[in-house]
Coordinates of C-alpha atoms (C1' of nucleotides) in Angstrom, one line a residue:
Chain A
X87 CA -37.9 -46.3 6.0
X88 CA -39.9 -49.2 6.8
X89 CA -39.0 -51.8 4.6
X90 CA -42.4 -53.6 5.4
X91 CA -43.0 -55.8 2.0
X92 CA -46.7 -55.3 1.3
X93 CA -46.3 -57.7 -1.1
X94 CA -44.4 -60.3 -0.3
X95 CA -43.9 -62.8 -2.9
X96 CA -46.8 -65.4 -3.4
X97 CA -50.7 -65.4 -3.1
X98 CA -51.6 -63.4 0.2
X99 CA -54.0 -65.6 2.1
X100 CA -57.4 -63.6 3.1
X101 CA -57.5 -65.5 6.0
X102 CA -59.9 -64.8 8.9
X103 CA -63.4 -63.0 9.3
X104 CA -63.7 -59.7 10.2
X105 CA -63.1 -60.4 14.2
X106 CA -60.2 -58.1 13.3
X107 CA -58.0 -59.6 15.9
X108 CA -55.1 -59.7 14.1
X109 CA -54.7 -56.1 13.3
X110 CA -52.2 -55.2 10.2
X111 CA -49.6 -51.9 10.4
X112 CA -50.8 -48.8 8.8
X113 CA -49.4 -49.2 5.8
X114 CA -50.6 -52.6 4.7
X115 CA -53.6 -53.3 2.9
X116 CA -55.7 -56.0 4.1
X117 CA -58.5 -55.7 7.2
X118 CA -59.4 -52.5 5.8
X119 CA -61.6 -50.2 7.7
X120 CA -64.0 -48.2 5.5
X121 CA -62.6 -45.1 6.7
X122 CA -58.8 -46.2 5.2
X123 CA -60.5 -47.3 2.4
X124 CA -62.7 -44.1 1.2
X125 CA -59.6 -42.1 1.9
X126 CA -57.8 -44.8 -1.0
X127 CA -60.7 -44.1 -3.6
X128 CA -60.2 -40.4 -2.8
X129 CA -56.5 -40.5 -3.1
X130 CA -57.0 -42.9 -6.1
X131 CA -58.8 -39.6 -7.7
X132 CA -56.5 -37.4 -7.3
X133 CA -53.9 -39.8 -8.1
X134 CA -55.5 -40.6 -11.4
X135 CA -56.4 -36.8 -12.4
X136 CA -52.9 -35.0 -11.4
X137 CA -50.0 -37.4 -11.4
X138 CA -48.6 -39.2 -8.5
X139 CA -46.0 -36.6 -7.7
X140 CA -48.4 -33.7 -8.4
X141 CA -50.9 -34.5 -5.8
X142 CA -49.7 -33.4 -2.2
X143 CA -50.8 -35.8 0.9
X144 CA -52.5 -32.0 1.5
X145 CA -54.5 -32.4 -1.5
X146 CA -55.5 -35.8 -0.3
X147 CA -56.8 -34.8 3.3
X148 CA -58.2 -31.5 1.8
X149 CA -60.8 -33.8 -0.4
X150 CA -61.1 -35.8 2.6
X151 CA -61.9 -32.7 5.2
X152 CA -59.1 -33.9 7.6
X153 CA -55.9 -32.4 7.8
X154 CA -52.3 -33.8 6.1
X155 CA -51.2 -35.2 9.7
X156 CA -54.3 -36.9 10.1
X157 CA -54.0 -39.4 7.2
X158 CA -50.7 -40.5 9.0
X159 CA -52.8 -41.9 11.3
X160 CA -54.0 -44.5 8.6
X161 CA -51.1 -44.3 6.3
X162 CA -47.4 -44.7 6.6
X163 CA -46.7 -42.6 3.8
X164 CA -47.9 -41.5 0.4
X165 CA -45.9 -44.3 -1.3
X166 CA -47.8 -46.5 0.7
X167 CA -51.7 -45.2 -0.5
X168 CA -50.5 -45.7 -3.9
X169 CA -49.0 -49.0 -3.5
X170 CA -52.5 -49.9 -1.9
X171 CA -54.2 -48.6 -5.3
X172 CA -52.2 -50.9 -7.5
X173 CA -52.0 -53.9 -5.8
X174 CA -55.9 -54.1 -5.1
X175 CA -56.0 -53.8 -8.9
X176 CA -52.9 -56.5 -9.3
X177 CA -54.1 -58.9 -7.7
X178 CA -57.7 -58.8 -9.3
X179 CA -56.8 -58.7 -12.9
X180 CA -54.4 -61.3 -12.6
X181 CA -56.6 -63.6 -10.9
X182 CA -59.0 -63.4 -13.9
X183 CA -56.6 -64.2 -16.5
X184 CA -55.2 -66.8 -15.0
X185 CA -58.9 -68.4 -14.5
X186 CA -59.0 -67.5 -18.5
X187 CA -55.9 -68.9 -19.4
X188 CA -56.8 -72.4 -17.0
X189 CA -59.6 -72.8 -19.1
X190 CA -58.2 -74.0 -21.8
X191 CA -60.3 -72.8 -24.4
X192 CA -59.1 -72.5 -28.1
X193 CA -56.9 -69.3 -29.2
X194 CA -59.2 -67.3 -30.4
X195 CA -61.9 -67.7 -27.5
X196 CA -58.8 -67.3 -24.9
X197 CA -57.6 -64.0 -26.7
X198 CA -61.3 -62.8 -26.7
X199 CA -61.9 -63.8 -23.0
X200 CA -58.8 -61.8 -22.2
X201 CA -59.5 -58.7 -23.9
X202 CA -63.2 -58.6 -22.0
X203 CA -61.6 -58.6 -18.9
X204 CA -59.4 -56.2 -19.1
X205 CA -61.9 -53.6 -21.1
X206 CA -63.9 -54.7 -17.8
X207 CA -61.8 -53.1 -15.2
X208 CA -61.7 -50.0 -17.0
X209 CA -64.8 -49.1 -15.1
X210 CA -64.1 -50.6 -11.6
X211 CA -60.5 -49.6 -11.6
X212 CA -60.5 -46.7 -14.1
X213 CA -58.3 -44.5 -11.6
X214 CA -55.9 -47.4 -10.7
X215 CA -55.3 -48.5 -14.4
X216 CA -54.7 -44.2 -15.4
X217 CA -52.2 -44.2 -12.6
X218 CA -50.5 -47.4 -13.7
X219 CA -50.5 -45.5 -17.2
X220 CA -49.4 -42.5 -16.1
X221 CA -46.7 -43.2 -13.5
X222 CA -45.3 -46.4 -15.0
X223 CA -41.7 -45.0 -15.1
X224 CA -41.6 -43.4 -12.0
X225 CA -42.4 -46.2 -9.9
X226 CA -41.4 -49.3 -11.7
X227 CA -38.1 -48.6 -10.4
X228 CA -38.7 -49.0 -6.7
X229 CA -38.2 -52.3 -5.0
X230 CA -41.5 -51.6 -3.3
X231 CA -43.2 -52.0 -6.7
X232 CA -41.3 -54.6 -7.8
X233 CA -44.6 -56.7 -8.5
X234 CA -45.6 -54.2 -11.1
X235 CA -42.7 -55.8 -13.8
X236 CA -43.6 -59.2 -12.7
X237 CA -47.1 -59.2 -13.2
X238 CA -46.1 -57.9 -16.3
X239 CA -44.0 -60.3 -17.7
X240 CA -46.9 -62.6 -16.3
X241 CA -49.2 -61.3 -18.4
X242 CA -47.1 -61.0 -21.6
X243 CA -46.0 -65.0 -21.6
X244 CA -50.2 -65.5 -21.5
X245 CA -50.6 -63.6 -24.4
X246 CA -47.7 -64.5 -26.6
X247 CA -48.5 -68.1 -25.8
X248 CA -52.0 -67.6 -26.5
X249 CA -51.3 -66.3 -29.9
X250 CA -48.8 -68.0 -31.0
X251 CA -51.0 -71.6 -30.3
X252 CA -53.1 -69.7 -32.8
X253 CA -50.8 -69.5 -35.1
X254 CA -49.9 -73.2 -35.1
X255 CA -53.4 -74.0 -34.9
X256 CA -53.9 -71.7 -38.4
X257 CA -56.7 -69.7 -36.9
X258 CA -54.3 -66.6 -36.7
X259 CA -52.1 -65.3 -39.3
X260 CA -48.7 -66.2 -39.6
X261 CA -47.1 -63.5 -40.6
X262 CA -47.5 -61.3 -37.5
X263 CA -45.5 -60.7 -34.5
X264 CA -46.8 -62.2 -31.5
X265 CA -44.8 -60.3 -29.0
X266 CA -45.1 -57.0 -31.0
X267 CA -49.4 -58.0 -31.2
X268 CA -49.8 -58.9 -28.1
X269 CA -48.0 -55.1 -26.7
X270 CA -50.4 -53.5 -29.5
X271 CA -53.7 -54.9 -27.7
X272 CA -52.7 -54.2 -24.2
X273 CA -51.6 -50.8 -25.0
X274 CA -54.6 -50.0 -26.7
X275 CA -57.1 -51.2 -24.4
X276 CA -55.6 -49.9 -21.5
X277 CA -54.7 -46.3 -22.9
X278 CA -58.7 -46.5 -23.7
X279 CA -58.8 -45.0 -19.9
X280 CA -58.1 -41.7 -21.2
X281 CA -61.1 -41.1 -22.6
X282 CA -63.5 -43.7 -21.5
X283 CA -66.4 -42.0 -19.7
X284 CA -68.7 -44.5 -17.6
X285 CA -72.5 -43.8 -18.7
X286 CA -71.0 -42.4 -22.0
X287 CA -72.2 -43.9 -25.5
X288 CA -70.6 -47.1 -25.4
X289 CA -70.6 -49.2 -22.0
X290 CA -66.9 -51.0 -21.0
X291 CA -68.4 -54.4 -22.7
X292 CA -69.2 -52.4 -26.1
X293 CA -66.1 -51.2 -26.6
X294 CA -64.9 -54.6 -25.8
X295 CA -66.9 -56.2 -28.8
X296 CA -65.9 -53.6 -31.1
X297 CA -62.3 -54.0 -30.5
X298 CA -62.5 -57.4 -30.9
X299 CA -63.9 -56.8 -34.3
X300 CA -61.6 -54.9 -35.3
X301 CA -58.6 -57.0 -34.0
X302 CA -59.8 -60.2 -35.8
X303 CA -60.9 -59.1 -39.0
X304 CA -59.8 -55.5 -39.3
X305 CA -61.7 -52.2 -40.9
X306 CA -61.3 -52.8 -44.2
X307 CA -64.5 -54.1 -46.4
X308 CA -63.7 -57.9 -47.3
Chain B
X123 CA -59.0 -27.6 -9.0
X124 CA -56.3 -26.5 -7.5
X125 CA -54.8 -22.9 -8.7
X126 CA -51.5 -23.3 -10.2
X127 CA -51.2 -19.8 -11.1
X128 CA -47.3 -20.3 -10.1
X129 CA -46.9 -16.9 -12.4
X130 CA -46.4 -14.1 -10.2
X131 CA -48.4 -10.8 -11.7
X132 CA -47.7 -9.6 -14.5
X133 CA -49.5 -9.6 -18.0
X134 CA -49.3 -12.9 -20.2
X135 CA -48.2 -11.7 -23.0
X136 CA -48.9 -14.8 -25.7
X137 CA -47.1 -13.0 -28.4
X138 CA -46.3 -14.6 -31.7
X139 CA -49.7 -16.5 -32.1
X140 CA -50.2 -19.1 -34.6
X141 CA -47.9 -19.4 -37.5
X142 CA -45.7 -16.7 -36.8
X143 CA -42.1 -17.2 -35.6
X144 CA -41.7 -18.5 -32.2
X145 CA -41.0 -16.7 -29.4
X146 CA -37.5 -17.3 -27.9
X147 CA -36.6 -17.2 -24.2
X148 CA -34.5 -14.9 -22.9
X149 CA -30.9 -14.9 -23.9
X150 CA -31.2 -15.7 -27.4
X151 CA -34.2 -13.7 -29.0
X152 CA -34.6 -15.2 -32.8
X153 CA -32.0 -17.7 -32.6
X154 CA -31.9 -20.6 -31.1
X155 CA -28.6 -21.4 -29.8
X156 CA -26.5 -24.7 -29.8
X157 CA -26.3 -24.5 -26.0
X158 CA -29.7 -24.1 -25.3
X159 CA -30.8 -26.6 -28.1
X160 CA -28.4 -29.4 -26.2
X161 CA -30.3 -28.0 -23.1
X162 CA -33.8 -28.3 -23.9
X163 CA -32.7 -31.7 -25.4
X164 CA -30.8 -32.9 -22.1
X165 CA -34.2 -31.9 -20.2
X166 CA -36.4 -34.2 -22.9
X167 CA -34.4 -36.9 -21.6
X168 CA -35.0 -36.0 -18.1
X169 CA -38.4 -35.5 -18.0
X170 CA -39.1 -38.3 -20.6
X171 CA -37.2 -40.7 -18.1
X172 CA -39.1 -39.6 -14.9
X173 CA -41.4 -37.3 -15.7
X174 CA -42.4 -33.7 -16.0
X175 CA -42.9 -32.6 -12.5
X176 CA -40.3 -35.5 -10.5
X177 CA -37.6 -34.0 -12.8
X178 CA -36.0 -31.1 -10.9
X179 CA -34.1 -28.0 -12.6
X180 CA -31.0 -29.2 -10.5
X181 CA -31.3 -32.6 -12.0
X182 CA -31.0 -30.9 -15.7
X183 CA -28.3 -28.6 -14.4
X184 CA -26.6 -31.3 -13.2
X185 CA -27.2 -33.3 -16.6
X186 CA -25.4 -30.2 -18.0
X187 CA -22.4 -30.2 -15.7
X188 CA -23.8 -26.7 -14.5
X189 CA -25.9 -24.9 -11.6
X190 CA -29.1 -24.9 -11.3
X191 CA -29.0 -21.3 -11.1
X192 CA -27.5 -20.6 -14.8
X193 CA -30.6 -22.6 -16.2
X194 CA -31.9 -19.3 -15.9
X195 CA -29.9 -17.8 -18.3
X196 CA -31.4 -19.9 -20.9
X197 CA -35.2 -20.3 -19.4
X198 CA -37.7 -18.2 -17.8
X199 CA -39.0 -21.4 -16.1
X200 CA -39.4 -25.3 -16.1
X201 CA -42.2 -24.6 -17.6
X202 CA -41.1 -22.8 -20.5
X203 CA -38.7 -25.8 -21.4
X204 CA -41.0 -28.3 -21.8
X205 CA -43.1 -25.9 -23.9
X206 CA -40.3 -25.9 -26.1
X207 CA -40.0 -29.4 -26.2
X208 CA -43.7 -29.9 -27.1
X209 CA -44.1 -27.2 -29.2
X210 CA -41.5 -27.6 -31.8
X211 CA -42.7 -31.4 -32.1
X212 CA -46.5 -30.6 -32.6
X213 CA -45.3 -27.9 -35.3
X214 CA -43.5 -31.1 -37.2
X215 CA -46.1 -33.0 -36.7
X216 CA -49.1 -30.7 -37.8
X217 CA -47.3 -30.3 -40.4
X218 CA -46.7 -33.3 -41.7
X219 CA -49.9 -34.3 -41.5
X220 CA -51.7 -31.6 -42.9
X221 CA -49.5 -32.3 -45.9
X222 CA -51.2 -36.1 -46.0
X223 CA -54.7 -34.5 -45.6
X224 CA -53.9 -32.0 -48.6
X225 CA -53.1 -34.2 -51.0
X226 CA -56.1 -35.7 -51.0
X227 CA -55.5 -39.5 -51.7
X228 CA -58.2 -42.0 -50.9
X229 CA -59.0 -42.7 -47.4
X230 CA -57.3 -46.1 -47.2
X231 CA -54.2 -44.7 -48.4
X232 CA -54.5 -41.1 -46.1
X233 CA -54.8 -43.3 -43.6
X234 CA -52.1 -44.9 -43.8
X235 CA -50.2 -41.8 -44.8
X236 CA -50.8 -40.8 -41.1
X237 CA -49.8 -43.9 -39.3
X238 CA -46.6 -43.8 -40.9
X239 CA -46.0 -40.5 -40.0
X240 CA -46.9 -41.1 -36.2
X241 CA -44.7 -44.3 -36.5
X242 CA -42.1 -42.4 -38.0
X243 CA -41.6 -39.9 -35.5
X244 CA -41.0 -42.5 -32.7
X245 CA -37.2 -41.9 -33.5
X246 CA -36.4 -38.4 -33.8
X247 CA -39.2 -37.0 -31.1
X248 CA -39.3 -39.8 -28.1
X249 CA -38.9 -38.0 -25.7
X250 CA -41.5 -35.4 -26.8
X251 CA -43.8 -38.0 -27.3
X252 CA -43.6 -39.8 -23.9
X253 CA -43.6 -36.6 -22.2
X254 CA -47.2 -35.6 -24.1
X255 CA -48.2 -39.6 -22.7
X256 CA -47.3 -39.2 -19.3
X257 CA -48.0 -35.6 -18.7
X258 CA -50.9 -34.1 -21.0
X259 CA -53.4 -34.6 -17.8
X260 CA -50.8 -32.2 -16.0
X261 CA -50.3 -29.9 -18.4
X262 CA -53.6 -29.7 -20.8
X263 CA -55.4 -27.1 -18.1
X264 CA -52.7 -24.8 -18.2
X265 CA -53.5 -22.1 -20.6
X266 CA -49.4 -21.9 -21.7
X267 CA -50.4 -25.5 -23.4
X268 CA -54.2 -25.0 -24.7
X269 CA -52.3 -25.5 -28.3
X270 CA -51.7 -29.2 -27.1
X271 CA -55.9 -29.8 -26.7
X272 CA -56.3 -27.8 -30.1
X273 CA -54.3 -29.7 -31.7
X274 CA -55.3 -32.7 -30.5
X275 CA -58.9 -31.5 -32.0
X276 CA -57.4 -30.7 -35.4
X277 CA -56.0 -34.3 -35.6
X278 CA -59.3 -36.1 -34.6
X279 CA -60.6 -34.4 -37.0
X280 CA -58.6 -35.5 -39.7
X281 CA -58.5 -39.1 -39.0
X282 CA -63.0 -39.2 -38.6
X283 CA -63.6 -37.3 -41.8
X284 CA -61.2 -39.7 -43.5
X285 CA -62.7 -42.7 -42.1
X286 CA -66.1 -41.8 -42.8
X287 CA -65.4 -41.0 -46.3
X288 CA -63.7 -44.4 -46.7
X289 CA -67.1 -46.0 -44.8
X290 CA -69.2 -43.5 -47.8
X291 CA -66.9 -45.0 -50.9
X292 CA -67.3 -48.7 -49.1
X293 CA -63.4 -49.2 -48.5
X294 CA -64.1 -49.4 -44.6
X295 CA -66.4 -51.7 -43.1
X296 CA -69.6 -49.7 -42.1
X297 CA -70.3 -50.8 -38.9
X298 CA -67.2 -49.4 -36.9
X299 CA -67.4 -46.2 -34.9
X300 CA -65.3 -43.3 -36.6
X301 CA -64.2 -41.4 -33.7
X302 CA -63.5 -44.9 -31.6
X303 CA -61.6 -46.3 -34.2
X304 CA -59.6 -43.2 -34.4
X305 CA -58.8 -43.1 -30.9
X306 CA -57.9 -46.4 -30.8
X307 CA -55.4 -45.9 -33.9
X308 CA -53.8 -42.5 -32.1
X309 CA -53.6 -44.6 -28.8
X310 CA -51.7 -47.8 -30.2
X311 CA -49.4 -45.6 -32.3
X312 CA -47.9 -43.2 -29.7
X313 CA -48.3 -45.9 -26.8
X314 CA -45.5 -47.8 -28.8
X315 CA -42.8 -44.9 -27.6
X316 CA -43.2 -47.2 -24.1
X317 CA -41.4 -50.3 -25.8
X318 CA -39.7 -49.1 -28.6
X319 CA -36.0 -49.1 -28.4
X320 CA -33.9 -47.5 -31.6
X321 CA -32.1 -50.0 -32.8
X322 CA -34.4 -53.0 -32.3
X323 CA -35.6 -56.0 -34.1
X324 CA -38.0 -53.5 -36.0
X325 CA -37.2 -50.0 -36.9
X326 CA -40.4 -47.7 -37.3
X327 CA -41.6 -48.3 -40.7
X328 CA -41.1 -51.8 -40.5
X329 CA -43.6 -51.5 -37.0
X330 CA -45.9 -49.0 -38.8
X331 CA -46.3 -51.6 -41.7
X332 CA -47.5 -54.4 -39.4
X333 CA -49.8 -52.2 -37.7
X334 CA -51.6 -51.0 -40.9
X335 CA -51.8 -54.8 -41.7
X336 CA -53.2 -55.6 -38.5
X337 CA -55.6 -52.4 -38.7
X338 CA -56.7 -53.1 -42.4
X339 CA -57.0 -57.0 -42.4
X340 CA -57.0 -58.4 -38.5
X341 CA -54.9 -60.9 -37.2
X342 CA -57.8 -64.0 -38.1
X343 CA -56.3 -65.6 -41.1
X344 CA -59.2 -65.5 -44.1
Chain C
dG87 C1' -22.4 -18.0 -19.4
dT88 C1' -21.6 -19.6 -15.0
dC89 C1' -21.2 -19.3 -10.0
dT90 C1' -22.3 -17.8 -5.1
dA91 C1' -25.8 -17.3 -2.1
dT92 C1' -30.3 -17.2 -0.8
dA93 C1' -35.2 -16.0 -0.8
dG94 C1' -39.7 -17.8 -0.4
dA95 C1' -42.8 -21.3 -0.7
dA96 C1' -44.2 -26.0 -0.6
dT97 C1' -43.5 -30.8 0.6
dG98 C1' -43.5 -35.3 3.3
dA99 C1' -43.6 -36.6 7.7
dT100 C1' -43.6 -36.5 13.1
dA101 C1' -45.0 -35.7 18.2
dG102 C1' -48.2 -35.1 21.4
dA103 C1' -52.6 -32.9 23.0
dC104 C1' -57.5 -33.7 22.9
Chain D
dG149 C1' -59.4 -40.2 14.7
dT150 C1' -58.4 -35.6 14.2
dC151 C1' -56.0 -31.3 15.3
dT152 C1' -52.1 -28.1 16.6
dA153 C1' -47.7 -27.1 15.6
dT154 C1' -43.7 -27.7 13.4
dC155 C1' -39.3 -29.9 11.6
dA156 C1' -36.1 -30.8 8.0
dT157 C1' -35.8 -30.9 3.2
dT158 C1' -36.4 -29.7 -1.2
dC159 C1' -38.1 -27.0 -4.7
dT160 C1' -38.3 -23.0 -8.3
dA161 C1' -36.5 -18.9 -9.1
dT162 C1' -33.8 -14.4 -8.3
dA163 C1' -29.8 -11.0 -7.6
dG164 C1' -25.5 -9.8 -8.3
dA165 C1' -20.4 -11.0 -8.5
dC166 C1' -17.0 -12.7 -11.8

DNA sequence: GTCTATAGAATGATAGAC
DNA sequence: GTCTATCATTCTATAGAC
């Protein structure tokens, strides 16, 4: 197997114009040609609606009109399509928090910031982040997706930080759990993906407002 | 839309409907034996831990310390084990919660009557319960597992009319969105089985209790 | 109730022609 | 960039011996 790091450890450098003279392997992302990267939003589909181990690379080149050999052509493998689906998503969702959490607003306006952003990608990314949800445990094993659990642990040393500066600062209660709090509001905005519909009664941004709402000052009458 | 019609001919007999006794596989019409109950529990594990359709029958005959070949002295299929699995915990479950419904407290306290039965079956049903997270998309279209989408329908339900009635009585705030606010409950419930180890800093009442007081009151201090 | 043995289908992936 | 053709594996499931 090739044991060609996609993601090798720090920032990756989008260097260059589109000359393309530097022209990656098949399986890396990066300098993508439109072609490579309609067959990822296809894949991304079918990723999204069956499972990652339920869709066949037939399935894939069937929605595409191409035949399974052919996506070889563009992909190493199938491992490879979906590591391409997750780390475009990565890498853009933890670029915004970070540019949340640098600017150093107060607790609450930090906790808020991060909340819209992620109810933001539900539309962009809405196959990426189901996939994520759904196949979690089956590839969060696998060296190659090794940057899954980091950018987790990333993410959850944000939040807890966030809310527990909060608490010190008296604006959130003290008598919750920031660690447990912080798992409730990711979980719950991501799993949202199920049933979110784009063009449905509430846009991405609505349901971000009224889940802040709720979060800060719950449903009862006060 | 792929056809996954893997049963060859033959009629589909759905007998036993609702509320009857359930149908056994073969080998052990009426009861359910020991062997196959450590079975069906050995495949939970398996299919909890790496899901539904990456979990092979050799792995649970393996698991077992048998061939993959004898599972079919107990089973008719993969299929029909994790029917088994689901099944018996959505009986509990439905059950359980129509109980809450019935005794027709006010909606603040039904309410919480269900979250603490959700929480509360975190323990005894995890692996049910991450199998219905990670695998509903696969197996909701099947028509073996239509009980899973009327179920689901039953439940939503429940939890709308009680929140509107607590919205009509003035309990709950009046400008949150039923069904949202349900599905956002449901979500941050079951998503818990991802992080919830038995044994932990907080057992599942102690977690259901700071959820309801996140829910009722928010995390802003007041 | 388990094993031996295997059918029959599907899968991920490859090589080379065009 | 796609197709033809196919390999090696793996999968669910079956039949019959013990």
């Amino acid at each position: 197997m090739t044991t060609t790091s996609t993601n090798s450890g720090g920032p990756k450098a989008r260097t260059g114009g589109e000359g393309g003279a530097r022209r990656r392997g098949k399986g890396s992302p990066g300098l993508a040609s439109e072609r490579r990267e309609h067959l990822v939003r296809l894949a991304a589909e079918l990723f999204a609606e069956k499972g990652f181990q339920a869709t066949t690379v037939r399935n894939i080149a069937d929605e595409a009109g191409i035949l399974s050999g052919s996506l070889y052509h563009h992909f190493d493998s199938k491992e490879s399509i979906v590591d391409e689906i997750l780390s475009g998503f990565f890498e853009e969702i933890m670029s915004a928090y970070r540019a949340v959490i640098d600017e150093g607003k107060e607790p609450r306006e930090t906790i808020a910031g991060l909340v819209r952003i992620a109810f933001g990608t539900l539309e962009p990314h809405r196959a990426a982040i189901t996939v994520m949800q759904n196949d979690w445990n089956y590839l969060k094993d696998m060296e190659r997706f090794a940057y899954l659990t980091r950018a987790e642990d990333e993410v959850e040393k944000m939040w807890v930080s966030t809310i527990k500066a909060g608490q010190e600062q008296d604006v959130f209660r003290p008598d919750i759990d920031p660690k447990l709090t912080y798992r409730m509001i990711r979980d719950t905005v991501w799993v949202a993906v199920r049933w979110f519909k784009p063009g449905g009664r509430l846009n991405p941004q609505g349901l971000a407002e009224h889940y802040l709402k709720v979060m800060f000052d719950g449903i009862n009458t006060h």
